[in-house]
Amino acid sequence: MQRRLCALLLLASQCMGSAAGLFPFGEPDFSYKRSNCKPIPAPMLLCRGIEYQSMRLPNLLGHETVQEVLEQASTWIPLVQKQCHPDTRKFLCSLFAPVCIDDLDEIIQPCHSLCEEVKESCAPVMSAFGFPWPDMLDCSRFPKDNDLCIPLASSDHILPVTREAPKVCDACKNKNEDDNDIVENLCKNDFALKIKVKEIAYINGDTKITPETKSKTIYKLNGLTERDLRKIVLWLKGGLQCTCDEMNDINVPYLVMGQKQAGELVITSLKRWQKGQRAFKRFSRSIRKLQC
């Protein structure tokens, strides 16, 4: 898949032997080298708050170091934030940070039923981003339910969710804007572009968005040349700590506005472009008569 959101979920690093991304692909290495227990590191947001404190390495994805686990596990946080299934985090942590029991040498895998349930709920979410359910999560790899696999949570034992819902990124909040608001927003920002997304990555907690080079429409651009645009990159600051449901389909165009900060193009406003919608008709009219 050439137009993929990875580089996500992330990135600067290689993901599971192939590429890193919101929904990474690759064949897991189910090798059974001599394992050891490691404390689940505090920065591992994916598995923060699960019921156990120690994980087994190598894990079920072949990661042998804590640093490698940290880098790759963070690529899946956006899927958990989508809340497509209450056991998504449990399933993923059973792969990235399998529970480590001192008296048990065998690595404990997720049960087949846990995989199937999460897949049924979350595969459509992944599909919306252009990803099939990856081969490395083929549920046939995992054992039928038994006493030595991680089961699906019984609905009778699921505790009420008390954690706060993930906050919405400021740039992604819906705002009702009239013509004056649109012009004001255009004037206070350094750029306004209509783009399609080629790739999304998460680096140091920020979301990196790479647009398709041939699908851009430039409405406003300060401080960059046409040559710069060939490798343009946009940033949503703190994107790993907030959600942006406005941007949940890479097959549609988006209107992004923002400012140049420390040499980076930082997004302050992001909206899905809906052809024919009144707000975008007003935007087009405002562009033509823009006077800042």
Short mmCIF file of C-alpha atoms in Angstrom, two decimals:
data_model
loop_
_atom_site.label_atom_id
_atom_site.label_comp_id
_atom_site.label_asym_id
_atom_site.label_seq_id
_atom_site.Cartn_x
_atom_site.Cartn_y
_atom_site.Cartn_z
CA MET A 1 0.00 0.00 0.00
CA GLN A 2 1.82 3.07 -1.23
CA ARG A 3 -0.52 5.67 0.24
CA ARG A 4 -0.29 4.66 3.81
CA LEU A 5 -0.45 6.53 7.03
CA CYS A 6 2.87 5.27 8.18
CA ALA A 7 6.44 6.29 8.12
CA LEU A 8 2.21 6.50 12.70
CA LEU A 9 1.76 5.84 13.77
CA LEU A 10 4.97 6.76 12.93
CA LEU A 11 7.93 7.33 11.59
CA ALA A 12 11.56 7.65 12.00
CA SER A 13 12.07 3.99 12.67
CA GLN A 14 11.47 0.67 10.96
CA CYS A 15 8.31 -1.05 12.17
CA MET A 16 8.22 -4.75 12.83
CA GLY A 17 10.69 -5.52 10.13
CA SER A 18 9.02 -3.46 7.40
CA ALA A 19 7.56 -0.01 7.96
CA ALA A 20 6.22 1.92 10.90
CA GLY A 21 2.77 3.34 10.72
CA LEU A 22 -0.62 3.89 12.21
CA PHE A 23 -1.45 0.31 11.41
CA PRO A 24 1.94 -1.36 10.77
CA PHE A 25 2.40 -4.37 8.57
CA GLY A 26 4.94 -7.16 8.59
CA GLU A 27 5.39 -10.77 9.50
CA PRO A 28 5.98 -11.23 13.24
CA ASP A 29 8.85 -13.36 14.38
CA PHE A 30 7.30 -15.96 16.67
CA SER A 31 10.70 -17.15 17.79
CA TYR A 32 11.24 -18.50 21.25
CA LYS A 33 14.68 -17.34 22.28
CA ARG A 34 15.45 -17.52 25.96
CA SER A 35 13.21 -14.88 27.45
CA ASN A 36 13.53 -12.55 30.41
CA CYS A 37 11.24 -10.30 32.40
CA LYS A 38 11.45 -6.53 32.16
CA PRO A 39 9.36 -3.87 33.93
CA ILE A 40 6.86 -2.25 31.59
CA PRO A 41 8.43 1.19 31.07
CA ALA A 42 6.47 4.24 32.19
CA PRO A 43 6.73 5.92 28.74
CA MET A 44 4.92 2.95 27.13
CA LEU A 45 1.55 4.69 26.80
CA LEU A 46 -0.02 1.78 24.91
CA CYS A 47 0.11 -0.48 27.96
CA ARG A 48 -0.14 2.06 30.75
CA GLY A 49 -2.59 0.92 33.42
CA ILE A 50 -2.85 -2.77 32.46
CA GLU A 51 -3.12 -5.33 35.27
CA TYR A 52 0.51 -6.46 35.36
CA GLN A 53 3.87 -4.71 35.70
CA SER A 54 6.38 -7.01 33.95
CA MET A 55 6.63 -8.00 30.31
CA ARG A 56 8.49 -10.80 28.61
CA LEU A 57 11.20 -10.20 26.01
CA PRO A 58 11.51 -11.16 23.23
CA ASN A 59 7.82 -10.44 22.79
CA LEU A 60 5.40 -12.07 20.34
CA LEU A 61 6.47 -9.65 17.60
CA GLY A 62 10.17 -10.48 17.87
CA HIS A 63 11.22 -7.27 19.63
CA GLU A 64 14.21 -7.97 21.84
CA THR A 65 14.83 -4.62 23.55
CA VAL A 66 12.69 -2.25 25.60
CA GLN A 67 13.61 0.60 23.26
CA GLU A 68 12.37 -1.31 20.23
CA VAL A 69 9.10 -2.10 22.00
CA LEU A 70 8.64 1.56 22.93
CA GLU A 71 9.20 2.74 19.37
CA GLN A 72 6.87 0.25 17.74
CA ALA A 73 4.09 0.08 20.35
CA SER A 74 3.45 3.82 20.09
CA THR A 75 2.39 3.35 16.46
CA TRP A 76 -0.79 1.63 17.62
CA ILE A 77 -1.99 4.23 20.12
CA PRO A 78 -4.27 5.93 17.53
CA LEU A 79 -6.19 2.67 17.02
CA VAL A 80 -6.76 2.40 20.77
CA GLN A 81 -7.90 6.02 20.83
CA LYS A 82 -10.55 5.17 18.26
CA GLN A 83 -12.17 2.99 20.95
CA CYS A 84 -13.29 0.48 18.34
CA HIS A 85 -13.33 -2.31 20.96
CA PRO A 86 -12.90 -2.26 24.77
CA ASP A 87 -10.24 -5.00 24.56
CA THR A 88 -8.07 -3.41 21.84
CA ARG A 89 -5.41 -2.31 24.33
CA LYS A 90 -5.49 -5.71 26.07
CA PHE A 91 -5.01 -7.52 22.76
CA LEU A 92 -2.16 -5.32 21.58
CA CYS A 93 -0.38 -5.41 24.92
CA SER A 94 -0.52 -9.20 24.92
CA LEU A 95 1.64 -8.99 21.78
CA PHE A 96 3.93 -6.07 22.57
CA ALA A 97 4.25 -6.65 26.32
CA PRO A 98 3.21 -10.24 27.10
CA VAL A 99 2.75 -10.89 30.78
CA CYS A 100 5.82 -12.33 32.45
CA ILE A 101 5.28 -14.98 35.13
CA ASP A 102 8.45 -16.14 36.88
CA ASP A 103 7.43 -19.78 37.19
CA LEU A 104 6.24 -20.10 33.59
CA ASP A 105 8.70 -20.28 30.70
CA GLU A 106 6.03 -20.45 28.01
CA ILE A 107 4.97 -17.13 26.54
CA ILE A 108 1.25 -16.44 26.98
CA GLN A 109 -0.50 -15.51 23.74
CA PRO A 110 -3.87 -13.83 23.17
CA CYS A 111 -6.73 -16.26 22.67
CA HIS A 112 -8.21 -16.76 19.22
CA SER A 113 -11.55 -15.33 20.38
CA LEU A 114 -9.91 -12.14 21.68
CA CYS A 115 -8.25 -11.59 18.31
CA GLU A 116 -11.47 -12.28 16.40
CA GLU A 117 -13.56 -9.90 18.50
CA VAL A 118 -11.06 -7.05 18.22
CA LYS A 119 -10.65 -7.69 14.51
CA GLU A 120 -14.40 -7.60 13.89
CA SER A 121 -14.71 -4.19 15.54
CA CYS A 122 -11.42 -2.57 14.53
CA ALA A 123 -10.77 -3.89 11.01
CA PRO A 124 -13.40 -1.47 9.56
CA VAL A 125 -11.60 1.43 11.25
CA MET A 126 -8.31 0.35 9.71
CA SER A 127 -10.00 -0.13 6.35
CA ALA A 128 -11.16 3.50 6.42
CA PHE A 129 -7.47 4.43 6.39
CA GLY A 130 -6.78 2.12 3.47
CA PHE A 131 -5.40 -0.80 5.50
CA PRO A 132 -6.55 -4.41 5.56
CA TRP A 133 -6.20 -6.35 8.80
CA PRO A 134 -2.45 -7.14 8.74
CA ASP A 135 -1.10 -10.65 8.31
CA MET A 136 0.85 -10.39 11.53
CA LEU A 137 -2.49 -10.27 13.36
CA ASP A 138 -4.00 -13.23 11.54
CA CYS A 139 -6.19 -14.73 14.25
CA SER A 140 -5.41 -18.28 13.13
CA ARG A 141 -1.94 -17.75 14.65
CA PHE A 142 -3.37 -17.67 18.13
CA PRO A 143 -4.57 -20.62 20.24
CA LYS A 144 -8.16 -21.57 20.77
CA ASP A 145 -9.42 -20.51 24.16
CA ASN A 146 -7.71 -22.37 27.01
CA ASP A 147 -6.26 -21.69 30.41
CA LEU A 148 -2.95 -20.49 28.96
CA CYS A 149 -4.05 -17.68 26.68
CA ILE A 150 -5.34 -14.15 27.25
CA PRO A 151 -9.14 -14.30 26.98
CA LEU A 152 -11.75 -11.84 25.88
CA ALA A 153 -13.09 -9.93 28.85
CA SER A 154 -16.45 -11.21 29.99
CA SER A 155 -19.09 -8.51 29.79
CA ASP A 156 -19.98 -9.44 33.39
CA HIS A 157 -16.51 -8.43 34.54
CA ILE A 158 -15.84 -5.32 32.50
CA LEU A 159 -15.44 -2.40 34.86
CA PRO A 160 -17.03 0.91 33.92
CA VAL A 161 -14.68 3.16 32.00
CA THR A 162 -13.72 5.98 34.33
CA ARG A 163 -10.83 7.49 32.43
CA GLU A 164 -11.37 10.72 30.62
CA ALA A 165 -12.04 10.50 26.91
CA PRO A 166 -9.01 11.55 24.83
CA LYS A 167 -9.09 15.27 24.23
CA VAL A 168 -9.68 16.56 20.73
CA CYS A 169 -6.73 18.32 19.11
CA ASP A 170 -7.35 22.07 19.04
CA ALA A 171 -6.84 22.22 15.28
CA CYS A 172 -9.50 19.54 14.76
CA LYS A 173 -12.31 21.05 16.83
CA ASN A 174 -15.44 21.91 14.89
CA LYS A 175 -16.02 25.63 14.73
CA ASN A 176 -18.97 27.42 13.17
CA GLU A 177 -17.35 30.19 11.16
CA ASP A 178 -18.98 32.95 9.20
CA ASP A 179 -17.29 34.79 6.32
CA ASN A 180 -15.55 37.23 8.68
CA ASP A 181 -14.19 34.38 10.82
CA ILE A 182 -12.83 32.61 7.73
CA VAL A 183 -11.08 35.75 6.49
CA GLU A 184 -9.68 36.43 9.97
CA ASN A 185 -8.38 32.87 10.20
CA LEU A 186 -6.77 33.13 6.78
CA CYS A 187 -5.12 36.41 7.65
CA LYS A 188 -3.61 35.28 10.94
CA ASN A 189 -2.13 32.12 9.41
CA ASP A 190 0.87 31.77 7.13
CA PHE A 191 -0.53 29.04 4.90
CA ALA A 192 -3.82 27.63 3.67
CA LEU A 193 -3.77 24.47 1.56
CA LYS A 194 -6.22 21.95 0.21
CA ILE A 195 -4.44 18.60 0.38
CA LYS A 196 -4.79 14.87 0.17
CA VAL A 197 -2.78 12.85 2.66
CA LYS A 198 0.01 10.62 1.42
CA GLU A 199 1.45 9.63 4.77
CA ILE A 200 0.96 10.22 8.47
CA ALA A 201 3.65 9.60 11.06
CA TYR A 202 4.11 10.31 14.75
CA ILE A 203 7.50 11.65 15.84
CA ASN A 204 8.29 12.69 19.40
CA GLY A 205 4.58 12.94 20.18
CA ASP A 206 3.74 15.15 17.18
CA THR A 207 1.82 14.14 14.07
CA LYS A 208 3.73 14.50 10.81
CA ILE A 209 1.51 14.81 7.74
CA THR A 210 2.98 14.46 4.26
CA PRO A 211 0.61 15.62 1.51
CA GLU A 212 0.41 14.16 -1.97
CA THR A 213 2.48 16.50 -4.10
CA LYS A 214 0.16 16.50 -7.12
CA SER A 215 -3.10 17.12 -5.28
CA LYS A 216 -2.32 20.37 -3.45
CA THR A 217 -4.25 23.57 -3.99
CA ILE A 218 -2.45 26.60 -2.58
CA TYR A 219 -4.66 29.37 -1.22
CA LYS A 220 -2.07 31.18 0.86
CA LEU A 221 1.63 30.60 1.44
CA ASN A 222 4.14 32.82 3.18
CA GLY A 223 7.83 32.08 3.48
CA LEU A 224 8.02 29.08 1.15
CA THR A 225 8.82 28.69 -2.53
CA GLU A 226 7.40 26.30 -5.09
CA ARG A 227 10.61 24.28 -4.74
CA ASP A 228 10.01 23.95 -1.00
CA LEU A 229 6.54 22.59 -1.72
CA ARG A 230 7.92 19.50 -3.43
CA LYS A 231 8.87 18.11 -0.03
CA ILE A 232 6.35 19.91 2.12
CA VAL A 233 5.60 18.47 5.56
CA LEU A 234 2.89 19.63 7.96
CA TRP A 235 2.85 19.15 11.72
CA LEU A 236 0.03 18.71 14.24
CA LYS A 237 1.73 19.43 17.54
CA GLY A 238 0.97 17.00 20.36
CA GLY A 239 -0.97 14.81 17.95
CA LEU A 240 -0.16 11.60 19.84
CA GLN A 241 -1.88 12.91 22.96
CA CYS A 242 -5.15 13.97 21.33
CA THR A 243 -7.62 12.73 18.74
CA CYS A 244 -8.52 14.14 15.36
CA ASP A 245 -11.68 12.38 14.17
CA GLU A 246 -12.00 15.07 11.53
CA MET A 247 -9.10 13.37 9.76
CA ASN A 248 -10.20 9.73 9.64
CA ASP A 249 -10.03 8.95 5.92
CA ILE A 250 -6.95 9.43 3.77
CA ASN A 251 -9.00 9.17 0.58
CA VAL A 252 -10.65 12.57 0.95
CA PRO A 253 -9.17 16.09 0.71
CA TYR A 254 -8.62 18.40 3.66
CA LEU A 255 -8.33 22.13 4.15
CA VAL A 256 -5.40 22.91 6.45
CA MET A 257 -4.27 26.27 7.72
CA GLY A 258 -1.41 27.10 10.01
CA GLN A 259 1.71 29.00 10.85
CA LYS A 260 5.42 28.68 10.28
CA GLN A 261 7.08 28.04 13.65
CA ALA A 262 10.80 27.37 14.06
CA GLY A 263 11.03 26.35 10.41
CA GLU A 264 8.06 23.93 10.59
CA LEU A 265 4.57 24.33 9.13
CA VAL A 266 2.31 23.84 12.16
CA ILE A 267 -1.40 23.19 11.57
CA THR A 268 -3.83 25.39 13.54
CA SER A 269 -6.99 24.41 11.66
CA LEU A 270 -7.92 21.18 9.85
CA LYS A 271 -11.24 20.47 8.16
CA ARG A 272 -12.45 17.74 5.85
CA TRP A 273 -13.20 19.31 2.47
CA GLN A 274 -16.77 18.56 1.49
CA LYS A 275 -17.50 19.69 -2.02
CA GLY A 276 -20.66 21.75 -2.26
CA GLN A 277 -20.89 22.40 1.47
CA ARG A 278 -21.82 25.97 2.28
CA ALA A 279 -18.79 26.62 4.49
CA PHE A 280 -16.37 25.78 1.70
CA LYS A 281 -18.28 27.85 -0.81
CA ARG A 282 -17.88 30.77 1.60
CA PHE A 283 -14.21 29.94 1.96
CA SER A 284 -13.68 30.04 -1.82
CA ARG A 285 -15.46 33.38 -2.01
CA SER A 286 -13.43 34.77 0.88
CA ILE A 287 -10.18 33.73 -0.80
CA ARG A 288 -11.04 35.70 -3.91
CA LYS A 289 -11.71 38.90 -1.96
CA LEU A 290 -9.08 38.35 0.72
CA GLN A 291 -7.86 41.61 2.20
CA CYS A 292 -5.78 41.33 5.34
#
